[in-house]
């Protein structure tokens, strides 16, 4: 990733709390990157250390070749290379935190209306919806791709300039403290918590801890700012408690009475989610009950940000979502590509939506492992299996290490064992489906990102 940031090496040392250990403090810098393959002019290189890589390994060659003008480092041993190349070297305690400090410093040069979005599910779709409605009134910046972590968010902010009147920043996490750090960098005026569910339990332990972690988005917000939260999510009381302690205004969205923003009515079809809100019909080309919630979150932001409802509705009518999220593919039979990611809540939403929209059709669920559920993984896979049976799916096709738990849950809930099949490969699943699919059948394909269940989808539509 690469961003624009003009400063001197001395100013970078001051911003990051580091110290120059080689080279001149007056070296001019114009760009920032963490990727040795994507360097800009007069580049500041920030080496990031991960589980399988270490950016420090590239420092000597980058200095020697003259491809960078300055580098941060957490490690010793690069002083000679910097001195011989005439470049600057800045020692700091944490290069990832230093990137955040640079982004925060840069973000504070501007004052756009800033919306921060987090939650277990629906973050990206809600971000895109909010971007759409805000664009009706404001020149708006947003994360692209999946740039929602402690590297992606800073580089998103480094794309900001004086023309931006608003910014929509999605924040992801899988450990406690990550949303807090991102929120302190982003400093939202309005925050959205889409929902709370069983995600990243391997690291967080419980759904209650997930709610506390998502509520960290309040950390960077001023008192009197606005939090918009799903009234019907698990652990709403925890979100409510944090909002009160931080002195922010809490507004809610949902489907049921009691939410501040809820539809008068809604209708789900294979090609759209239609809501009536304040007597006005708003239609967005999305699929599934979960997107009623995402849409209401976006409407709540629009109203809070002063966007005219008619203008927002006009933008939403031509909305285009990110691929791999409840994508409907028609091949005579209906294929639902929901392969971007998976967890228990998103799986239940996906299964329920199939039943809502296609109640009278033959339905097949193709499910792979849901990752990062820790010791509760077996239990949650069984619960999803039970739900498949309870919703009267005709077939359950399984792939991955957790297949036996899906099978146990579905069997215990009364699904015919002959209708549950486990496969050793994704190719086998595709071949099985292709040999038996009939017109008007509905197939849902879902699994965690690492399971790459789009391989099944690609085989089916090839």
Tab-separated table of C-alpha atoms in Angstrom:
chain	number	residue	atom	x	y	z
A	1	UNK	CA	0.000	0.000	0.000
A	2	UNK	CA	1.183	3.504	-0.760
A	3	UNK	CA	0.090	6.955	0.395
A	4	UNK	CA	1.031	10.593	-0.082
A	5	UNK	CA	2.639	12.305	2.915
A	6	UNK	CA	5.037	15.213	2.529
A	7	UNK	CA	7.389	15.794	5.442
A	8	UNK	CA	11.047	15.723	6.412
A	9	UNK	CA	12.698	12.801	8.119
A	10	UNK	CA	13.000	14.928	11.243
A	11	UNK	CA	9.266	15.619	11.228
A	12	UNK	CA	8.546	11.909	10.822
A	13	UNK	CA	10.724	11.155	13.849
A	14	UNK	CA	8.788	13.740	15.854
A	15	UNK	CA	5.360	12.468	14.763
A	16	UNK	CA	6.178	8.818	15.479
A	17	UNK	CA	8.082	9.400	18.709
A	18	UNK	CA	11.196	7.918	17.132
A	19	UNK	CA	14.776	9.149	16.785
A	20	UNK	CA	17.078	9.455	13.824
A	21	UNK	CA	19.955	6.982	14.202
A	22	UNK	CA	21.519	7.548	10.779
A	23	UNK	CA	21.327	10.195	8.082
A	24	UNK	CA	20.009	13.741	7.857
A	25	UNK	CA	16.878	15.067	9.548
A	26	UNK	CA	16.172	17.358	6.577
A	27	UNK	CA	15.664	14.687	3.917
A	28	UNK	CA	12.423	15.456	2.053
A	29	UNK	CA	9.795	12.711	1.838
A	30	UNK	CA	6.732	12.594	-0.387
A	31	UNK	CA	5.284	9.099	-0.163
A	32	UNK	CA	4.798	6.377	2.447
A	33	UNK	CA	4.642	2.632	1.844
A	34	UNK	CA	4.767	-0.686	3.698
A	35	UNK	CA	5.259	-2.679	0.488
A	36	UNK	CA	8.749	-2.930	-1.010
A	37	UNK	CA	7.120	-3.639	-4.393
A	38	UNK	CA	5.088	-0.433	-4.393
A	39	UNK	CA	7.422	2.509	-3.842
A	40	UNK	CA	6.823	6.167	-4.624
A	41	UNK	CA	9.043	9.211	-5.047
A	42	UNK	CA	11.235	10.166	-2.072
A	43	UNK	CA	9.730	7.254	-0.226
A	44	UNK	CA	9.419	6.586	3.502
A	45	UNK	CA	9.452	2.806	4.002
A	46	UNK	CA	7.640	1.416	7.044
A	47	UNK	CA	8.562	-2.258	7.637
A	48	UNK	CA	5.695	-4.243	9.167
A	49	UNK	CA	6.343	-7.488	11.035
A	50	UNK	CA	3.749	-10.249	10.621
A	51	UNK	CA	3.451	-13.932	11.444
A	52	UNK	CA	4.936	-15.017	8.105
A	53	UNK	CA	6.932	-11.990	6.957
A	54	UNK	CA	9.114	-9.162	8.210
A	55	UNK	CA	9.494	-5.957	6.236
A	56	UNK	CA	12.839	-5.337	7.927
A	57	UNK	CA	14.320	-7.999	5.638
A	58	UNK	CA	13.999	-5.593	2.700
A	59	UNK	CA	15.634	-2.542	4.314
A	60	UNK	CA	19.296	-3.174	3.313
A	61	UNK	CA	18.544	-3.653	-0.390
A	62	UNK	CA	16.104	-0.727	-0.503
A	63	UNK	CA	18.698	1.571	1.071
A	64	UNK	CA	21.531	0.289	-1.121
A	65	UNK	CA	19.511	0.644	-4.336
A	66	UNK	CA	18.381	4.164	-3.448
A	67	UNK	CA	14.738	3.226	-3.958
A	68	UNK	CA	13.809	4.786	-0.612
A	69	UNK	CA	14.896	7.993	1.094
A	70	UNK	CA	14.159	6.960	4.676
A	71	UNK	CA	13.113	3.902	6.648
A	72	UNK	CA	11.622	3.273	10.038
A	73	UNK	CA	12.938	0.338	12.013
A	74	UNK	CA	12.300	-1.485	15.269
A	75	UNK	CA	15.547	-3.435	14.942
A	76	UNK	CA	19.268	-2.707	15.076
A	77	UNK	CA	21.770	-3.359	12.329
A	78	UNK	CA	20.831	-1.065	9.455
A	79	UNK	CA	22.798	2.040	10.479
A	80	UNK	CA	25.815	1.324	8.264
A	81	UNK	CA	23.670	0.691	5.179
A	82	UNK	CA	21.771	3.956	5.784
A	83	UNK	CA	24.955	5.982	6.312
A	84	UNK	CA	26.646	4.549	3.211
A	85	UNK	CA	23.602	5.281	1.049
A	86	UNK	CA	23.071	8.788	2.415
A	87	UNK	CA	19.556	7.930	3.578
A	88	UNK	CA	17.805	8.421	6.919
A	89	UNK	CA	16.992	5.714	9.427
A	90	UNK	CA	14.504	6.292	12.246
A	91	UNK	CA	14.323	3.945	15.242
A	92	UNK	CA	10.890	3.594	16.858
A	93	UNK	CA	9.250	1.205	19.295
A	94	UNK	CA	6.505	-0.093	17.005
A	95	UNK	CA	6.401	0.486	13.251
A	96	UNK	CA	2.688	-0.431	12.967
A	97	UNK	CA	1.825	2.100	15.669
A	98	UNK	CA	4.072	4.617	13.904
A	99	UNK	CA	2.036	4.199	10.708
A	100	UNK	CA	-1.091	4.927	12.744
A	101	UNK	CA	0.464	8.063	14.235
A	102	UNK	CA	1.368	9.338	10.777
A	103	UNK	CA	-2.188	8.713	9.545
A	104	UNK	CA	-3.691	10.398	12.617
A	105	UNK	CA	-1.426	13.415	12.170
A	106	UNK	CA	-2.424	13.640	8.519
A	107	UNK	CA	-6.141	13.106	9.194
A	108	UNK	CA	-6.105	16.056	11.623
A	109	UNK	CA	-5.207	18.405	8.778
A	110	UNK	CA	-8.785	18.008	7.537
A	111	UNK	CA	-12.267	18.141	9.052
A	112	UNK	CA	-14.646	15.955	7.025
A	113	UNK	CA	-17.786	14.488	8.573
A	114	UNK	CA	-16.377	11.081	9.531
A	115	UNK	CA	-18.387	7.883	9.908
A	116	UNK	CA	-16.792	4.793	11.455
A	117	UNK	CA	-18.377	1.390	10.870
A	118	UNK	CA	-17.783	-1.905	12.666
A	119	UNK	CA	-19.707	-5.064	13.560
A	120	UNK	CA	-19.559	-8.836	13.238
A	121	UNK	CA	-21.382	-8.914	9.894
A	122	UNK	CA	-22.415	-6.449	7.224
A	123	UNK	CA	-19.570	-3.960	7.705
A	124	UNK	CA	-18.537	-3.739	4.072
A	125	UNK	CA	-22.050	-3.675	2.611
A	126	UNK	CA	-23.109	-1.054	5.160
A	127	UNK	CA	-19.986	0.969	4.389
A	128	UNK	CA	-20.834	0.892	0.693
A	129	UNK	CA	-24.466	1.820	1.389
A	130	UNK	CA	-23.432	4.713	3.636
A	131	UNK	CA	-20.945	5.880	1.011
A	132	UNK	CA	-23.742	5.802	-1.545
A	133	UNK	CA	-26.178	7.923	0.476
A	134	UNK	CA	-23.550	10.417	1.640
A	135	UNK	CA	-22.362	10.869	-1.945
A	136	UNK	CA	-25.757	12.408	-2.665
A	137	UNK	CA	-24.610	15.464	-0.698
A	138	UNK	CA	-20.885	15.202	0.065
A	139	UNK	CA	-17.644	14.412	-1.747
A	140	UNK	CA	-16.911	11.250	0.211
A	141	UNK	CA	-13.832	9.100	0.876
A	142	UNK	CA	-14.133	5.398	1.776
A	143	UNK	CA	-11.985	2.286	2.224
A	144	UNK	CA	-11.537	0.307	-0.947
A	145	UNK	CA	-11.216	-3.495	-1.141
A	146	UNK	CA	-10.750	-4.931	2.371
A	147	UNK	CA	-8.574	-2.110	3.701
A	148	UNK	CA	-10.209	-2.114	7.137
A	149	UNK	CA	-7.325	-3.112	9.443
A	150	UNK	CA	-4.389	-1.379	11.140
A	151	UNK	CA	-2.592	-1.074	7.813
A	152	UNK	CA	-5.541	-0.466	5.494
A	153	UNK	CA	-7.251	2.229	7.562
A	154	UNK	CA	-4.143	4.467	7.833
A	155	UNK	CA	-3.527	4.205	4.098
A	156	UNK	CA	-7.180	5.014	3.423
A	157	UNK	CA	-6.814	8.195	5.480
A	158	UNK	CA	-3.652	9.092	3.574
A	159	UNK	CA	-5.838	9.363	0.455
A	160	UNK	CA	-7.770	12.222	2.052
A	161	UNK	CA	-7.484	15.770	0.733
A	162	UNK	CA	-9.178	19.124	1.241
A	163	UNK	CA	-11.906	18.295	-1.281
A	164	UNK	CA	-13.332	15.526	0.904
A	165	UNK	CA	-16.388	16.637	2.855
A	166	UNK	CA	-17.097	13.230	4.379
A	167	UNK	CA	-15.290	9.943	5.019
A	168	UNK	CA	-16.726	6.465	5.632
A	169	UNK	CA	-14.195	4.204	7.320
A	170	UNK	CA	-14.834	0.515	7.941
A	171	UNK	CA	-12.943	-0.973	10.891
A	172	UNK	CA	-12.294	-4.694	11.261
A	173	UNK	CA	-10.693	-6.629	14.076
A	174	UNK	CA	-10.051	-10.049	15.560
A	175	UNK	CA	-8.352	-9.065	18.827
A	176	UNK	CA	-9.218	-6.778	21.708
A	177	UNK	CA	-7.750	-3.279	21.374
A	178	UNK	CA	-7.652	-3.123	17.580
A	179	UNK	CA	-10.870	-1.131	17.138
A	180	UNK	CA	-9.773	1.209	19.941
A	181	UNK	CA	-6.526	2.004	18.116
A	182	UNK	CA	-8.317	2.496	14.806
A	183	UNK	CA	-10.986	4.711	16.341
A	184	UNK	CA	-8.363	6.953	17.914
A	185	UNK	CA	-6.830	7.404	14.462
A	186	UNK	CA	-10.132	7.890	12.606
A	187	UNK	CA	-11.968	9.993	15.248
A	188	UNK	CA	-15.536	9.319	14.045
A	189	UNK	CA	-18.284	11.910	14.356
A	190	UNK	CA	-20.836	9.145	13.790
A	191	UNK	CA	-20.225	5.457	14.497
A	192	UNK	CA	-22.234	2.436	13.370
A	193	UNK	CA	-22.253	-1.013	15.002
A	194	UNK	CA	-24.007	-3.279	12.499
A	195	UNK	CA	-24.445	-6.209	14.902
A	196	UNK	CA	-22.678	-8.453	17.403
A	197	UNK	CA	-22.338	-12.204	16.940
A	198	UNK	CA	-20.047	-15.193	17.320
A	199	UNK	CA	-16.993	-14.090	15.374
A	200	UNK	CA	-13.285	-14.416	16.234
A	201	UNK	CA	-14.138	-16.357	19.407
A	202	UNK	CA	-10.774	-18.105	19.102
A	203	UNK	CA	-9.238	-14.809	20.215
A	204	UNK	CA	-12.117	-13.131	22.090
A	205	UNK	CA	-13.646	-16.051	23.985
A	206	UNK	CA	-17.317	-14.995	24.157
A	207	UNK	CA	-19.980	-12.990	22.372
A	208	UNK	CA	-19.953	-10.583	25.338
A	209	UNK	CA	-16.274	-9.910	24.685
A	210	UNK	CA	-17.105	-9.332	21.006
A	211	UNK	CA	-19.636	-6.672	22.074
A	212	UNK	CA	-17.024	-4.997	24.269
A	213	UNK	CA	-14.490	-5.082	21.436
A	214	UNK	CA	-16.919	-3.578	18.905
A	215	UNK	CA	-17.824	-0.873	21.425
A	216	UNK	CA	-14.183	0.254	21.354
A	217	UNK	CA	-15.222	2.325	18.331
A	218	UNK	CA	-16.383	4.887	20.914
A	219	UNK	CA	-12.790	5.452	22.070
A	220	UNK	CA	-11.934	8.054	19.428
A	221	UNK	CA	-15.270	9.888	19.606
A	222	UNK	CA	-15.961	13.161	21.370
A	223	UNK	CA	-18.706	13.418	23.978
A	224	UNK	CA	-21.969	14.304	22.285
A	225	UNK	CA	-21.087	12.368	19.116
A	226	UNK	CA	-23.596	9.856	17.736
A	227	UNK	CA	-23.543	6.055	17.868
A	228	UNK	CA	-26.010	4.214	15.613
A	229	UNK	CA	-26.445	0.585	16.706
A	230	UNK	CA	-28.565	-2.435	15.846
A	231	UNK	CA	-31.340	-2.517	18.461
A	232	UNK	CA	-31.975	-6.229	17.869
A	233	UNK	CA	-28.445	-7.570	18.067
A	234	UNK	CA	-27.041	-9.866	20.720
A	235	UNK	CA	-25.553	-8.035	23.728
A	236	UNK	CA	-27.206	-4.727	22.875
A	237	UNK	CA	-27.190	-3.917	26.595
A	238	UNK	CA	-23.381	-3.906	26.530
A	239	UNK	CA	-23.308	-1.423	23.649
A	240	UNK	CA	-25.883	0.704	25.484
A	241	UNK	CA	-23.757	0.711	28.634
A	242	UNK	CA	-20.597	1.798	26.765
A	243	UNK	CA	-22.504	4.565	24.959
A	244	UNK	CA	-23.734	5.947	28.256
A	245	UNK	CA	-20.260	5.823	29.825
A	246	UNK	CA	-18.725	7.649	26.832
A	247	UNK	CA	-21.396	10.333	26.814
A	248	UNK	CA	-22.464	9.767	23.214
A	249	UNK	CA	-25.977	9.956	21.812
A	250	UNK	CA	-27.321	6.472	21.051
A	251	UNK	CA	-29.686	5.991	18.099
A	252	UNK	CA	-30.905	2.552	17.048
A	253	UNK	CA	-32.032	0.815	13.875
A	254	UNK	CA	-33.854	-2.452	13.317
A	255	UNK	CA	-36.998	-4.114	12.038
A	256	UNK	CA	-39.037	-4.454	15.227
A	257	UNK	CA	-40.845	-1.728	17.218
A	258	UNK	CA	-38.530	0.075	19.596
A	259	UNK	CA	-35.840	1.033	17.096
A	260	UNK	CA	-35.426	4.716	16.255
A	261	UNK	CA	-35.019	3.885	12.561
A	262	UNK	CA	-37.209	1.027	11.309
A	263	UNK	CA	-39.171	0.423	8.113
A	264	UNK	CA	-42.921	0.863	7.985
A	265	UNK	CA	-42.789	-2.354	5.963
A	266	UNK	CA	-40.342	-4.297	3.817
A	267	UNK	CA	-40.358	-6.799	0.978
A	268	UNK	CA	-37.632	-9.218	-0.117
A	269	UNK	CA	-37.194	-10.426	-3.680
A	270	UNK	CA	-34.372	-12.194	-5.481
A	271	UNK	CA	-33.241	-8.877	-6.980
A	272	UNK	CA	-33.989	-6.236	-4.346
A	273	UNK	CA	-34.678	-5.240	-0.796
A	274	UNK	CA	-37.629	-2.837	-0.720
A	275	UNK	CA	-38.513	-0.844	2.382
A	276	UNK	CA	-41.140	1.763	3.024
A	277	UNK	CA	-39.749	4.393	5.395
A	278	UNK	CA	-41.710	7.486	6.413
A	279	UNK	CA	-44.143	6.619	3.648
A	280	UNK	CA	-41.434	6.582	0.959
A	281	UNK	CA	-40.435	3.426	-0.909
A	282	UNK	CA	-36.694	2.837	-1.018
A	283	UNK	CA	-35.418	0.008	-3.190
A	284	UNK	CA	-31.847	-1.249	-3.320
A	285	UNK	CA	-30.570	-4.093	-5.544
A	286	UNK	CA	-29.507	-6.361	-2.692
A	287	UNK	CA	-30.672	-9.746	-1.472
A	288	UNK	CA	-31.731	-11.046	1.914
A	289	UNK	CA	-33.231	-10.087	5.262
A	290	UNK	CA	-29.816	-9.086	6.657
A	291	UNK	CA	-29.670	-6.296	4.105
A	292	UNK	CA	-32.830	-4.747	5.558
A	293	UNK	CA	-30.721	-4.065	8.638
A	294	UNK	CA	-27.783	-2.777	6.585
A	295	UNK	CA	-30.113	-0.503	4.617
A	296	UNK	CA	-31.742	0.891	7.754
A	297	UNK	CA	-28.281	1.626	9.193
A	298	UNK	CA	-27.466	3.617	6.043
A	299	UNK	CA	-30.784	5.487	6.207
A	300	UNK	CA	-30.056	6.323	9.853
A	301	UNK	CA	-26.665	7.774	8.883
A	302	UNK	CA	-28.221	9.704	5.983
A	303	UNK	CA	-30.809	11.353	8.212
A	304	UNK	CA	-28.275	12.067	10.957
A	305	UNK	CA	-25.917	13.618	8.386
A	306	UNK	CA	-28.608	15.808	6.832
A	307	UNK	CA	-28.954	13.974	3.514
A	308	UNK	CA	-32.357	14.404	1.870
A	309	UNK	CA	-34.233	11.088	1.889
A	310	UNK	CA	-35.286	11.388	-1.759
A	311	UNK	CA	-31.675	12.023	-2.808
A	312	UNK	CA	-30.505	9.040	-0.757
A	313	UNK	CA	-33.180	6.808	-2.317
A	314	UNK	CA	-32.130	7.849	-5.813
A	315	UNK	CA	-28.507	6.888	-5.081
A	316	UNK	CA	-29.500	3.553	-3.557
A	317	UNK	CA	-31.553	2.538	-6.578
A	318	UNK	CA	-28.349	2.084	-8.602
A	319	UNK	CA	-26.259	0.580	-5.801
A	320	UNK	CA	-23.580	-1.989	-6.675
A	321	UNK	CA	-22.265	-4.212	-3.905
A	322	UNK	CA	-18.858	-5.845	-3.500
A	323	UNK	CA	-18.624	-9.312	-5.094
A	324	UNK	CA	-19.025	-12.567	-3.183
A	325	UNK	CA	-21.702	-11.228	-0.836
A	326	UNK	CA	-25.124	-12.776	-1.498
A	327	UNK	CA	-24.581	-12.567	-5.245
A	328	UNK	CA	-27.469	-14.091	-7.217
A	329	UNK	CA	-26.418	-16.037	-10.324
A	330	UNK	CA	-29.091	-17.447	-12.631
A	331	UNK	CA	-28.301	-20.623	-14.551
A	332	UNK	CA	-31.875	-21.888	-14.845
A	333	UNK	CA	-31.344	-22.889	-11.253
A	334	UNK	CA	-30.461	-20.085	-8.810
A	335	UNK	CA	-26.936	-20.016	-7.389
A	336	UNK	CA	-26.293	-17.789	-4.371
A	337	UNK	CA	-22.604	-16.930	-4.070
A	338	UNK	CA	-22.068	-15.977	-0.417
A	339	UNK	CA	-18.439	-17.086	-0.266
A	340	UNK	CA	-16.680	-13.938	0.932
A	341	UNK	CA	-16.715	-15.084	4.550
A	342	UNK	CA	-18.747	-16.972	7.115
A	343	UNK	CA	-19.591	-17.089	10.805
A	344	UNK	CA	-22.623	-18.377	12.725
A	345	UNK	CA	-24.689	-15.184	12.458
A	346	UNK	CA	-24.027	-14.615	8.768
A	347	UNK	CA	-24.795	-18.277	8.070
A	348	UNK	CA	-28.172	-18.057	9.808
A	349	UNK	CA	-28.959	-14.851	7.881
A	350	UNK	CA	-28.007	-16.524	4.595
A	351	UNK	CA	-30.081	-19.647	5.249
A	352	UNK	CA	-33.093	-17.671	6.446
A	353	UNK	CA	-32.930	-15.401	3.402
A	354	UNK	CA	-33.120	-18.393	1.044
A	355	UNK	CA	-36.318	-19.456	2.793
A	356	UNK	CA	-37.755	-15.914	2.760
A	357	UNK	CA	-37.177	-15.341	-0.941
A	358	UNK	CA	-37.599	-18.875	-2.354
A	359	UNK	CA	-40.122	-20.540	-0.025
A	360	UNK	CA	-41.491	-23.128	-2.448
A	361	UNK	CA	-38.323	-24.248	-4.248
A	362	UNK	CA	-35.968	-27.164	-3.707
A	363	UNK	CA	-33.090	-25.789	-1.622
A	364	UNK	CA	-29.517	-27.011	-1.187
A	365	UNK	CA	-27.049	-25.604	1.350
A	366	UNK	CA	-23.350	-26.051	0.511
A	367	UNK	CA	-21.426	-25.214	3.665
A	368	UNK	CA	-17.738	-25.207	4.610
A	369	UNK	CA	-15.931	-24.456	7.866
A	370	UNK	CA	-16.520	-21.275	9.852
A	371	UNK	CA	-13.112	-20.275	11.197
A	372	UNK	CA	-11.843	-18.609	14.395
A	373	UNK	CA	-14.530	-20.003	16.718
A	374	UNK	CA	-12.069	-21.587	19.154
A	375	UNK	CA	-13.348	-24.159	21.638
A	376	UNK	CA	-16.959	-23.434	20.677
A	377	UNK	CA	-16.459	-24.280	17.008
A	378	UNK	CA	-18.184	-27.661	17.198
A	379	UNK	CA	-21.198	-26.235	19.024
A	380	UNK	CA	-21.737	-23.411	16.541
A	381	UNK	CA	-21.402	-25.694	13.524
A	382	UNK	CA	-23.999	-27.991	15.092
A	383	UNK	CA	-26.354	-25.029	15.637
A	384	UNK	CA	-26.099	-24.055	11.979
A	385	UNK	CA	-26.745	-27.672	10.991
A	386	UNK	CA	-29.863	-27.670	13.199
A	387	UNK	CA	-31.041	-24.505	11.463
A	388	UNK	CA	-30.636	-26.113	8.021
A	389	UNK	CA	-32.894	-28.938	9.125
A	390	UNK	CA	-35.405	-26.666	10.839
A	391	UNK	CA	-35.763	-24.589	7.669
A	392	UNK	CA	-36.500	-27.740	5.649
A	393	UNK	CA	-33.582	-27.619	3.220
A	394	UNK	CA	-33.692	-30.531	0.811
A	395	UNK	CA	-29.940	-31.183	0.786
A	396	UNK	CA	-26.917	-30.322	2.907
A	397	UNK	CA	-23.539	-30.684	1.181
A	398	UNK	CA	-20.459	-30.321	3.383
A	399	UNK	CA	-16.750	-29.678	2.982
A	400	UNK	CA	-14.025	-29.228	5.582
A	401	UNK	CA	-12.885	-30.416	8.984
A	402	UNK	CA	-16.109	-29.305	10.722
A	403	UNK	CA	-18.442	-31.259	8.425
A	404	UNK	CA	-19.218	-33.852	11.109
A	405	UNK	CA	-20.613	-31.146	13.410
A	406	UNK	CA	-22.878	-29.689	10.740
A	407	UNK	CA	-24.043	-33.274	10.120
A	408	UNK	CA	-24.667	-33.977	13.821
A	409	UNK	CA	-26.752	-30.835	14.198
A	410	UNK	CA	-28.834	-31.456	11.098
A	411	UNK	CA	-29.403	-35.129	11.937
A	412	UNK	CA	-30.386	-34.338	15.524
A	413	UNK	CA	-32.936	-31.821	14.230
A	414	UNK	CA	-34.563	-34.466	12.036
A	415	UNK	CA	-32.961	-34.093	8.610
A	416	UNK	CA	-32.897	-37.326	6.597
A	417	UNK	CA	-29.298	-38.655	6.769
A	418	UNK	CA	-29.498	-39.559	3.065
A	419	UNK	CA	-29.829	-35.853	2.291
A	420	UNK	CA	-26.588	-34.961	4.105
A	421	UNK	CA	-23.393	-35.591	2.166
A	422	UNK	CA	-19.740	-34.917	3.014
A	423	UNK	CA	-17.134	-34.382	0.315
A	424	UNK	CA	-13.351	-34.595	0.213
A	425	UNK	CA	-12.952	-31.899	-2.437
A	426	UNK	CA	-14.749	-28.894	-3.865
A	427	UNK	CA	-14.555	-30.441	-7.329
A	428	UNK	CA	-16.606	-33.381	-6.060
A	429	UNK	CA	-19.269	-30.990	-4.775
A	430	UNK	CA	-19.494	-29.222	-8.128
A	431	UNK	CA	-19.703	-32.521	-10.021
A	432	UNK	CA	-22.429	-33.801	-7.710
A	433	UNK	CA	-24.472	-30.638	-8.152
A	434	UNK	CA	-24.054	-30.515	-11.910
A	435	UNK	CA	-25.281	-34.093	-12.211
A	436	UNK	CA	-28.511	-33.430	-10.353
A	437	UNK	CA	-29.564	-29.783	-10.487
A	438	UNK	CA	-32.964	-29.016	-11.969
A	439	UNK	CA	-34.548	-25.813	-13.180
A	440	UNK	CA	-35.670	-23.534	-10.321
A	441	UNK	CA	-33.488	-25.303	-7.725
A	442	UNK	CA	-31.748	-22.932	-5.308
A	443	UNK	CA	-28.154	-23.516	-4.163
A	444	UNK	CA	-26.488	-21.491	-1.399
A	445	UNK	CA	-22.674	-21.718	-1.221
A	446	UNK	CA	-21.010	-20.373	1.932
A	447	UNK	CA	-17.795	-20.748	3.919
A	448	UNK	CA	-15.045	-18.770	5.609
A	449	UNK	CA	-12.628	-16.875	3.380
A	450	UNK	CA	-9.811	-19.375	3.793
A	451	UNK	CA	-12.063	-22.198	2.541
A	452	UNK	CA	-12.275	-20.525	-0.912
A	453	UNK	CA	-15.738	-21.837	-1.659
A	454	UNK	CA	-15.872	-19.598	-4.722
A	455	UNK	CA	-14.067	-22.526	-6.348
A	456	UNK	CA	-17.383	-24.394	-6.291
A	457	UNK	CA	-19.210	-21.390	-7.712
A	458	UNK	CA	-16.666	-20.969	-10.493
A	459	UNK	CA	-16.947	-24.627	-11.474
A	460	UNK	CA	-20.731	-24.394	-11.614
A	461	UNK	CA	-20.841	-21.299	-13.805
A	462	UNK	CA	-17.900	-22.184	-16.069
